[in-house]
Structures are given as C-alpha cells and as structure tokens.
mmCIF file of C-alpha atoms in Angstrom:
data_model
loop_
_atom_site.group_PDB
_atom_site.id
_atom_site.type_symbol
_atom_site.label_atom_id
_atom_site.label_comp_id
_atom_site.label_asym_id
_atom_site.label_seq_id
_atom_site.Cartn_x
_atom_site.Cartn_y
_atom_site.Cartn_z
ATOM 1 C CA UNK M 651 16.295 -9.276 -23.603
ATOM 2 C CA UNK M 652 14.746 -12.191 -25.066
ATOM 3 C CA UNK M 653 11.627 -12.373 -25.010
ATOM 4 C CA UNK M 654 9.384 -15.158 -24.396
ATOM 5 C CA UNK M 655 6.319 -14.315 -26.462
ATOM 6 C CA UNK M 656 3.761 -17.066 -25.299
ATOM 7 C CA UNK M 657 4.768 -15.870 -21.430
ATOM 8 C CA UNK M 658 3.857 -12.412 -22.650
ATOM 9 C CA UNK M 659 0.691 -12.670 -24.303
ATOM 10 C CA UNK M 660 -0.515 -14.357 -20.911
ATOM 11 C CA UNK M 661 0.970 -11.030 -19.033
ATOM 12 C CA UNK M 662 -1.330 -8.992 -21.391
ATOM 13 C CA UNK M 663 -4.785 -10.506 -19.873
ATOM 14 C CA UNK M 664 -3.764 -9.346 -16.379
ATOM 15 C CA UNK M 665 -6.755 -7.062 -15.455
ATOM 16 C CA UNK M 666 -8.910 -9.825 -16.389
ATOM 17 C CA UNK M 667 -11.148 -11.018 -13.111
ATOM 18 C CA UNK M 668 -10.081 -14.819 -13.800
ATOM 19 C CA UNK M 669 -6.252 -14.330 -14.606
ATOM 20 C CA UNK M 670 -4.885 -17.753 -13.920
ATOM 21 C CA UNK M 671 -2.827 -16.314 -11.347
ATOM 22 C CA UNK M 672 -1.734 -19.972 -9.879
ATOM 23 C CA UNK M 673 -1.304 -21.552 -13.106
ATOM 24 C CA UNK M 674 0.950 -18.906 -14.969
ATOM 25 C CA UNK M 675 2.916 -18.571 -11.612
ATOM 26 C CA UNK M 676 3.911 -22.418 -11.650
ATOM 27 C CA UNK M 677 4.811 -22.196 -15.858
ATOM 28 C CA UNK M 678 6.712 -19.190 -14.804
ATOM 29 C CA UNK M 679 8.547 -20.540 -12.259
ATOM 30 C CA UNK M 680 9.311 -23.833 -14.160
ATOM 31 C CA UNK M 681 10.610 -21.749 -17.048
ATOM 32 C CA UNK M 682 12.556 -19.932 -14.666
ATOM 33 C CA UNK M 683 14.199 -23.509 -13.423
ATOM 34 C CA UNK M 684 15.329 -24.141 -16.978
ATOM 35 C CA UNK M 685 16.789 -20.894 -18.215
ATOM 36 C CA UNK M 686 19.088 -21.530 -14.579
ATOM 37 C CA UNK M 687 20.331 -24.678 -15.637
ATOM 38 C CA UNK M 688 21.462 -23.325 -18.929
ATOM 39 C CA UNK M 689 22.702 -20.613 -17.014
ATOM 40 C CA UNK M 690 20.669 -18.012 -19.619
ATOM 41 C CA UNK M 691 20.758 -15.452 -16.974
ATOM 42 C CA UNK M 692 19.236 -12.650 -19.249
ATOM 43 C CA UNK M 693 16.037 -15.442 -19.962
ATOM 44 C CA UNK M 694 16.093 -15.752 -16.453
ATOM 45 C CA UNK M 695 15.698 -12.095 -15.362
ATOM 46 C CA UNK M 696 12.938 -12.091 -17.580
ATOM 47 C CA UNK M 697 11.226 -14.426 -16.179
ATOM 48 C CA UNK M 698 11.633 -12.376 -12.895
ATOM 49 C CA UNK M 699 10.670 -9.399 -14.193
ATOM 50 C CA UNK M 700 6.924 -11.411 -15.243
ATOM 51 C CA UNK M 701 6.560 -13.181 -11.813
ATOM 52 C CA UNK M 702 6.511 -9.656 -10.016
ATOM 53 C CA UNK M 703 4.737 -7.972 -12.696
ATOM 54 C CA UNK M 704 2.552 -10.550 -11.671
ATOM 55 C CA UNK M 705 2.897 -10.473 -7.842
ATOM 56 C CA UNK M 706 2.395 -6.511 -7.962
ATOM 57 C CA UNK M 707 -1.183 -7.249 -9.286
ATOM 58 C CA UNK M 708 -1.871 -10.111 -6.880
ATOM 59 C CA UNK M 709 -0.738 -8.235 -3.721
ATOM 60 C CA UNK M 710 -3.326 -5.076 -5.602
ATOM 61 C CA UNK M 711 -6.016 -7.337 -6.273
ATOM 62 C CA UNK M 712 -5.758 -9.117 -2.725
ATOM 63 C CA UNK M 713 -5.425 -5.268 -1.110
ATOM 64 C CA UNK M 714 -9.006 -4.285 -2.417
ATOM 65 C CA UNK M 715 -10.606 -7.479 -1.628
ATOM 66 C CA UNK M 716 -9.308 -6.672 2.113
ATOM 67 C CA UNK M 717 -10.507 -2.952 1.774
ATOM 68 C CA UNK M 718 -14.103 -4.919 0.454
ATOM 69 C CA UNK M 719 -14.546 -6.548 3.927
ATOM 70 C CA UNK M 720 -13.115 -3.809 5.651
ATOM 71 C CA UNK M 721 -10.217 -5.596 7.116
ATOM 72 C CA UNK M 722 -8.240 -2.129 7.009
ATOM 73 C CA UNK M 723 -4.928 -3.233 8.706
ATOM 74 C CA UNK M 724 -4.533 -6.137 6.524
ATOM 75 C CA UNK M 725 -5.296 -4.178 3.340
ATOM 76 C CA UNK M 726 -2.736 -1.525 4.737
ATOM 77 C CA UNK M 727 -0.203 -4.210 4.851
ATOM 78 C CA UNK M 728 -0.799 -5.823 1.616
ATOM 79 C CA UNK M 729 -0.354 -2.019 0.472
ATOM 80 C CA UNK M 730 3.178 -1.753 1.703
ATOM 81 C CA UNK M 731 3.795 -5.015 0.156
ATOM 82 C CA UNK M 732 2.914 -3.528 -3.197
ATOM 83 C CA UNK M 733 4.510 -0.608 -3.161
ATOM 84 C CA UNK M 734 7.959 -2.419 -1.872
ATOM 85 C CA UNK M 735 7.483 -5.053 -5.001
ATOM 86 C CA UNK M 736 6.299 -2.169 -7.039
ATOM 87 C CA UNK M 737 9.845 -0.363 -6.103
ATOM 88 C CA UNK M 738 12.148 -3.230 -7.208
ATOM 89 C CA UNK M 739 10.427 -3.848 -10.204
ATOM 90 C CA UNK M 740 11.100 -0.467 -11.590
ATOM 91 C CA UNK M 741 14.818 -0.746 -11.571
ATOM 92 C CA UNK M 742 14.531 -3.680 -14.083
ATOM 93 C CA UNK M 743 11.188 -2.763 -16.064
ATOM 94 C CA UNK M 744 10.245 1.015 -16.235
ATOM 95 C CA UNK M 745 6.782 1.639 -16.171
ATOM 96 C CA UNK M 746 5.902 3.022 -19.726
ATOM 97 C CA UNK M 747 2.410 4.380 -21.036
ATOM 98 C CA UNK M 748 0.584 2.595 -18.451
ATOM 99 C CA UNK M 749 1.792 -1.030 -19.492
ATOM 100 C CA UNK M 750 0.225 -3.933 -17.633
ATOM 101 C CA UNK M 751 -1.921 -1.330 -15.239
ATOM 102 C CA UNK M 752 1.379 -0.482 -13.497
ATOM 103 C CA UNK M 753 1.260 3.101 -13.441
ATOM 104 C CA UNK M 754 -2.279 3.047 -12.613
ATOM 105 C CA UNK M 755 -1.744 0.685 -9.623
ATOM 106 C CA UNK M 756 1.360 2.662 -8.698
ATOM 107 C CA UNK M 757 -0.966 5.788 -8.121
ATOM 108 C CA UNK M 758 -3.929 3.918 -6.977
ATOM 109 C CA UNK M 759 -1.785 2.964 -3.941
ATOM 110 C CA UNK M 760 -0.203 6.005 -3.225
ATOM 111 C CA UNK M 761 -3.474 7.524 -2.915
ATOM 112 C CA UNK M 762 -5.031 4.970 -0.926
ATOM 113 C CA UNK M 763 -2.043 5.553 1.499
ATOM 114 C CA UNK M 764 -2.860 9.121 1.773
ATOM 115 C CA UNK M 765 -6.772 8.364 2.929
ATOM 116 C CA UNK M 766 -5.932 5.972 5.510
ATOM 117 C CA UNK M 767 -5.878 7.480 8.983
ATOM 118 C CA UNK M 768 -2.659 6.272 10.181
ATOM 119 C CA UNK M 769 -0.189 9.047 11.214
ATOM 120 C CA UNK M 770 2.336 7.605 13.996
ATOM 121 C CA UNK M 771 4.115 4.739 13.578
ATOM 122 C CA UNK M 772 6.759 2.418 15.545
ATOM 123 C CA UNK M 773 10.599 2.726 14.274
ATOM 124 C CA UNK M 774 13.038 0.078 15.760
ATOM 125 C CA UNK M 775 16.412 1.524 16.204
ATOM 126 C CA UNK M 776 18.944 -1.271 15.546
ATOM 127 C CA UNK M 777 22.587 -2.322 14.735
ATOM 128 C CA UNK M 778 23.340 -4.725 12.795
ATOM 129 C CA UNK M 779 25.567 -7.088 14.218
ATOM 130 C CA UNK M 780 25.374 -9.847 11.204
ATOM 131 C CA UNK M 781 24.120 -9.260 7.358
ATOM 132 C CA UNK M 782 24.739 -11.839 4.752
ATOM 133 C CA UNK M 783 23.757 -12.248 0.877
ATOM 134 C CA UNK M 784 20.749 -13.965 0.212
ATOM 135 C CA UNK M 785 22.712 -14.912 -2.999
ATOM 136 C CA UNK M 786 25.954 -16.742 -1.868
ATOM 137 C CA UNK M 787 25.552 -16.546 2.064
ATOM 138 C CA UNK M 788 28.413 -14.661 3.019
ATOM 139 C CA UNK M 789 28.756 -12.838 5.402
ATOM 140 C CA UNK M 790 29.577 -9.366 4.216
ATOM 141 C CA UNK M 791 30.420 -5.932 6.141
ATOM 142 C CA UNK M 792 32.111 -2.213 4.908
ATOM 143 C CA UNK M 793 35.219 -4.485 4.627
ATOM 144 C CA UNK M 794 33.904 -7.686 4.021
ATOM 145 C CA UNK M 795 32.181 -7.383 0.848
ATOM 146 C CA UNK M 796 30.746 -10.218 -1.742
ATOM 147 C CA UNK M 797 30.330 -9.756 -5.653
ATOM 148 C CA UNK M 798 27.162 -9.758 -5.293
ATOM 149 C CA UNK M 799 25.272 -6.276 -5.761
ATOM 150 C CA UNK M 800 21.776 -5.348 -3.999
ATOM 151 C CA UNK M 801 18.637 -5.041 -6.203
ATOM 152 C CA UNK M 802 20.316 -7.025 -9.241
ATOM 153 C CA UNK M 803 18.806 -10.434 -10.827
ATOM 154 C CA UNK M 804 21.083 -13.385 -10.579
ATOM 155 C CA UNK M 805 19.490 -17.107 -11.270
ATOM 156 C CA UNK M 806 16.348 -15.430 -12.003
ATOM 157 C CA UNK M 807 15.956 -13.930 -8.038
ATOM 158 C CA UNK M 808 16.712 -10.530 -6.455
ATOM 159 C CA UNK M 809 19.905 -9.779 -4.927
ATOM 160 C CA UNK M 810 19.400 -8.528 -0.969
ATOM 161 C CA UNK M 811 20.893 -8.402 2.756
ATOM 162 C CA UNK M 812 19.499 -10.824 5.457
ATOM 163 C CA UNK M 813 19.836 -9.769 8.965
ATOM 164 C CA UNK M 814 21.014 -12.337 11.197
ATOM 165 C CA UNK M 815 21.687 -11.104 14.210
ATOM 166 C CA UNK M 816 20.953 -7.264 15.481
ATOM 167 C CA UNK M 817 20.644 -5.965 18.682
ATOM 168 C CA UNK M 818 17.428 -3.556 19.150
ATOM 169 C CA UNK M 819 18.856 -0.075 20.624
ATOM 170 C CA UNK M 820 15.253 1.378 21.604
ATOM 171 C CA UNK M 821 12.054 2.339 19.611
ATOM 172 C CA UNK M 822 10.474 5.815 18.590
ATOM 173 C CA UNK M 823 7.283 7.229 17.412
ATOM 174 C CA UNK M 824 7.691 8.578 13.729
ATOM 175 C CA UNK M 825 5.447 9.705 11.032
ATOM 176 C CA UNK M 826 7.432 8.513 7.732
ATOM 177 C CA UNK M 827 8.926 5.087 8.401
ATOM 178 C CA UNK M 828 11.015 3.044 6.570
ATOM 179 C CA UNK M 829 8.685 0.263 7.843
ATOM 180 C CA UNK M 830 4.771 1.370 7.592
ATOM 181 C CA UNK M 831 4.024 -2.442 9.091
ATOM 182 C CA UNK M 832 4.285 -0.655 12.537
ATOM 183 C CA UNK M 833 0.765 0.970 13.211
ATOM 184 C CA UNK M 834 0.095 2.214 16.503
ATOM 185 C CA UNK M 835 -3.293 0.688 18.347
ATOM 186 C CA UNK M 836 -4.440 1.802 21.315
ATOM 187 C CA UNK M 837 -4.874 -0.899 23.810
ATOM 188 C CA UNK M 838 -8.472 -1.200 26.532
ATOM 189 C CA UNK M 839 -7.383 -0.783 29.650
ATOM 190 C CA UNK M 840 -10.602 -3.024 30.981
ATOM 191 C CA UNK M 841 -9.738 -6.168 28.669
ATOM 192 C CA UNK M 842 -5.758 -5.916 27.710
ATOM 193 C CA UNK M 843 -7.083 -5.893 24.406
ATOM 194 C CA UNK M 844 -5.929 -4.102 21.120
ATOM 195 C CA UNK M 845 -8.542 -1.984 19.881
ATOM 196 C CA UNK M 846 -8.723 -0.372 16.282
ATOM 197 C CA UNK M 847 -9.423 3.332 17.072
ATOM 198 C CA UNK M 848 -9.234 5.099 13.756
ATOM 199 C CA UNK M 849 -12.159 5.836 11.342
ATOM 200 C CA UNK M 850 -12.268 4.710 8.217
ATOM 201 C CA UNK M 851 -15.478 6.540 6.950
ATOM 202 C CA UNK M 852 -13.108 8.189 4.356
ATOM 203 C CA UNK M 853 -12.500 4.456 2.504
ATOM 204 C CA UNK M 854 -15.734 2.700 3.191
ATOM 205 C CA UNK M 855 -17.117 5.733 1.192
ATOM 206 C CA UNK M 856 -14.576 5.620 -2.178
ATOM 207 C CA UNK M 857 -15.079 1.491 -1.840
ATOM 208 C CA UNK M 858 -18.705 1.435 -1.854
ATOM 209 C CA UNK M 859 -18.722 2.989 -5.367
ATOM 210 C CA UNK M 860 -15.619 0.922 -6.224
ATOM 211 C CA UNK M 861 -16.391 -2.346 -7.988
ATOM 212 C CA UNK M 862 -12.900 -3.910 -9.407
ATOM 213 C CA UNK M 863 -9.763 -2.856 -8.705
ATOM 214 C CA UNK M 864 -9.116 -1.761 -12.306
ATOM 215 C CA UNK M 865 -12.062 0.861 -12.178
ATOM 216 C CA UNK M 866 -10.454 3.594 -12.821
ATOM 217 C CA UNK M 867 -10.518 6.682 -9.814
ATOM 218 C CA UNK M 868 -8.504 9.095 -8.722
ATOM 219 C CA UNK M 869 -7.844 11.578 -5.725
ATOM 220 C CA UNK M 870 -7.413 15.174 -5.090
ATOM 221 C CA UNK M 871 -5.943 16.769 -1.588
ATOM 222 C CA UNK M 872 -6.877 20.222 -0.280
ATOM 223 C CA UNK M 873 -7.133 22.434 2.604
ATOM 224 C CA UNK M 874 -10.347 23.442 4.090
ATOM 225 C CA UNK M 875 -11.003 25.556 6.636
ATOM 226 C CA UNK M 876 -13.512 24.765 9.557
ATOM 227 C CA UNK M 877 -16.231 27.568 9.621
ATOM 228 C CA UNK M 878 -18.739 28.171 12.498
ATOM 229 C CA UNK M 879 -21.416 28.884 9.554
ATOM 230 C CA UNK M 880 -20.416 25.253 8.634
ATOM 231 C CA UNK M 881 -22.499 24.194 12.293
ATOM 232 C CA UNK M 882 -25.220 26.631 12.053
ATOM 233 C CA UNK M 883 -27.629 23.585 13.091
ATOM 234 C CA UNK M 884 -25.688 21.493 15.180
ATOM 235 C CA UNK M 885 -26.030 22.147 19.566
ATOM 236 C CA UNK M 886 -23.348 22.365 21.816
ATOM 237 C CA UNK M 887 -23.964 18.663 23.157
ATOM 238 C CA UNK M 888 -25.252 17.550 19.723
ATOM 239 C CA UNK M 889 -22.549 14.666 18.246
ATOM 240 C CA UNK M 890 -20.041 16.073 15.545
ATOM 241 C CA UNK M 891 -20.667 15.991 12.327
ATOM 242 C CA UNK M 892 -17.085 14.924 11.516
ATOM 243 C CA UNK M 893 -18.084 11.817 12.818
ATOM 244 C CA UNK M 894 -15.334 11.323 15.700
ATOM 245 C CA UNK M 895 -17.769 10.447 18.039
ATOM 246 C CA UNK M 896 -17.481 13.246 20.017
ATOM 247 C CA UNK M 897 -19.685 16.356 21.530
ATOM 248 C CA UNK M 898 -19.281 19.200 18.699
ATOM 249 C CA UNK M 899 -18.294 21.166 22.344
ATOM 250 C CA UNK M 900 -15.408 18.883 22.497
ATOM 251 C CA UNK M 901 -14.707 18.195 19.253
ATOM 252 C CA UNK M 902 -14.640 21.225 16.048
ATOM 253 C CA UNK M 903 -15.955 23.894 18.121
ATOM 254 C CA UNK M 904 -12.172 24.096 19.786
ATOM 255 C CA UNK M 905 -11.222 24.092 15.627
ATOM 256 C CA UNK M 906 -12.823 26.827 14.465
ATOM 257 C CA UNK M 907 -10.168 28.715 12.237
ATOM 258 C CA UNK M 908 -8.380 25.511 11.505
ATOM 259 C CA UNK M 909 -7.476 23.637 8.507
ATOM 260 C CA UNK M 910 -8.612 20.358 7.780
ATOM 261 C CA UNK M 911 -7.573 17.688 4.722
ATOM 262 C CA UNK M 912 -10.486 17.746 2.505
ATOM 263 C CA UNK M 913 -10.519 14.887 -0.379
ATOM 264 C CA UNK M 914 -12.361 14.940 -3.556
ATOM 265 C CA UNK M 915 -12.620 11.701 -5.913
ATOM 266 C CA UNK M 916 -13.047 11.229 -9.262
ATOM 267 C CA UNK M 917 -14.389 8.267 -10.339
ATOM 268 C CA UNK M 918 -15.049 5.908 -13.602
ATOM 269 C CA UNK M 919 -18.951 7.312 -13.476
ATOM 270 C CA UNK M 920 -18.962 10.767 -13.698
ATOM 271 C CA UNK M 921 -22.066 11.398 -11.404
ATOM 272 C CA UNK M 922 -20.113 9.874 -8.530
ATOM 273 C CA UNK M 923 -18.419 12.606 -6.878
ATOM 274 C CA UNK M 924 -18.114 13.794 -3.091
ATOM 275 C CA UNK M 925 -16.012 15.563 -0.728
ATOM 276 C CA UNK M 926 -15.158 14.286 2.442
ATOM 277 C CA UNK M 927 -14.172 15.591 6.389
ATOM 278 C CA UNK M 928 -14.143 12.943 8.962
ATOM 279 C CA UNK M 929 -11.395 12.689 11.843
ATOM 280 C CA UNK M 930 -8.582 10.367 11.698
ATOM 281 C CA UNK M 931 -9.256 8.314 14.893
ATOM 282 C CA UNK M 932 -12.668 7.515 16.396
ATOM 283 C CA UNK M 933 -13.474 8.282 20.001
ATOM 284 C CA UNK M 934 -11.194 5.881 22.349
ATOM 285 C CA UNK M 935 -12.539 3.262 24.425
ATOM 286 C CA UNK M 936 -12.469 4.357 27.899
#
C-alpha cells in the first residue's frame, strides 16, 4: 500500500482535543475523488482505511461527550456505531501495539457496554424479499450473485447488501442482538409516555472522574454475594442501599444468598478507585 505520508502524519495527532476533524475529512475525501479517477484502487482503499480510522474516533469522542451530559441512550447508540465501524476496519487495518488509540478505544467500549444497564432488547424477525449491492445495484440472491464481495474496498467505499424490500415475520425479546439499537423502555401508563427506567449510577460514577476520552481506565467484573451483615444498619422500610428505589423489604432482603455483578475501575490517578452495586433499572413509574 502506498502510503500517503502528509495524510498520515495528520492521523498521528488524533487524540489531540482540537483534531481538525472537519478539515482532514474534506482533504481526505477529495484525495479519495482523485485516486478514483485514476482508478488507483489500492490509493483509494487507503484513503478509506484513514476516513474510518478517523470516524472510529469521532463516533468515541462524540460517545463520551453524550455520557458527559448524561444523554445515556444516545451515547449507547453512538457506542454501537463504534464498535460496527470499529469491526470493518479491522479486516483492512489490524490493530497493532495500540496504533492510533484503536485498541484502547476498542476496549474502552466493550467495557462501557458491559456497565450499562440494558439487558433485553427488541429482535425483528424478517425475510428478505429484495437485497442489492450498494456497489453496482444489482439485485443479487443464492443464485443471483454480483462480483462484488461484502466487506471489500472498491472506489475507495465498503462493499455491502441494501435491503429493499422485507417483510417483518414478528418480533422477540433477546439479550444478545445483532442490533443493540433496540432498547426496551417502559412506557407511563398515565401520560403514553416513554420513560427511561434504568439507573445509571454505575456510569455517572466512572464519568465524574473521567476527563477526556483518552484518559486512560479500565474495568474489572466479579461476583459478589449479598450478605445480611452487609445491612446491619439499614430497617425493614428504610430505602435500599443499592439505590433501586425501593424498600430494602422489597428489594435485597428477598436476595440474600445471591450474586450480584460487582465492578472495580482502574483509573489514570491511582487514588481513584471504587467498587460499585447498584440495580440495573430504577423503580418504575406507576
């Protein structure tokens, strides 16, 4: 691959807080234009391969801001989005000794996945009654095939299906979809309204010690059990500690014996360090 040296050096100052993002995205893409009409499709791919280096970081950096002002869903989206861009980019550019941040963003979002309280999501159950190739347009089946293969670069853009037409067969409630878009909300019965139910004590607490997205932190899983000794203080009609919102007679009083996720961060400052409980959901509006 050739490389484009002056396009590179640029990549190198991503992590900086005022990357150019806008600028070297419109060079890029006009580089991109030229190496099509000589039809340098290796010059081309690489040019690819530096717009979604690129995008992975945006979609990061645009993630945390969300998780800043604690616009959760959003942020959880914005996630996916990584991850999905994150996913195609490998196949072209392997991630190597932590070049351009991308192994720690990889992580970073894998582990931010974990600490968010979603658990049940929406899976559409469809058939595909019409794909075509977002490269030539044709409409291609088992038998009806174009030259075209999935994932690969051609004119400097990513080869992939388009689904025209599909007819939806029914929906299900899963807890590892192919599409983590689909969050289940509980709706108030008094208003019609969707309300955001889960608690998201868990990420308020790693983001108000988080100042960039390229501080450096990391996350450890175990499993705790819930002790009585653990409630020595807390009364019967006293609220939970766990913070669900609930009477500790409702809420880990029924749990005693149980085991619980229990997360532990590590963090750029070394005297930052806590363990965590909390519920995944927050009392629901009645």
């Amino acid at each position: 691959m050739m490389k484009n040296q002056q396009v590179w050096n640029k990549i190198e100052e991503l992590g900086e807080p005022d990357f150019p993002y806008e600028d070297v995205i419109v060079k890029l893409q006009n580089l991109k234009e030229l190496a099509v009409k000589k039809d340098a499709q290796e010059q081309a791919k690489e040019v690819w391969i530096c717009q979604t280096i690129i995008g992975v970081h945006k979609l990061y950096s645009d993630a945390f801001k969300l998780l800043k002002d604690k616009q959760y869903y959003q942020a959880w989206c914005q996630l996916e989005r990584t991850e999905k861009t994150m996913s195609s980019l490998k196949r072209h550019f392997p991630f190597k000794e932590n070049k351009y941040f991308l192994n720690f963003i990889e992580r970073s979002v894998r582990n931010l996945q974990v600490i968010f309280p979603y658990r049940f999501f929406a899976s559409m159950e469809i058939v595909k009654t019409s794909v075509l190739c977002s490269v030539c347009s044709k409409k291609v089946s088992i038998r009806n095939s174009c030259v075209h293969i999935v994932g690969e670069i051609y004119d400097g853009e990513m080869c992939y299906r388009i689904v025209d037409k599909s007819e939806v067969l029914g929906i299900s409630l899963v807890d590892d979809p192919g599409n983590k878009y689909s969050v289940m909300f509980i709706t108030d019965s008094s208003t019609g309204e969707q309300v955001d139910h889960y608690s998201y004590d868990i990420i308020d607490y790693l983001f108000d010690h988080l100042s960039s997205p390229y501080e450096f932190w990391d996350l450890r899983v175990l499993q705790k059990e819930i002790r009585q000794e653990d409630f020595k203080d807390v009364n019967q009609d006293d609220r939970c500690t766990c913070n669900s919102g609930l009477k500790f007679k409702e809420c880990c009083q029924t749990k005693i014996g149980e085991k619980y996720p229990h997360y532990e961060f590590s963090v750029k400052n070394p005297g930052l360090q806590k363990s965590f409980r909390t519920n995944t959901t927050k009392r629901a509006i009645r």
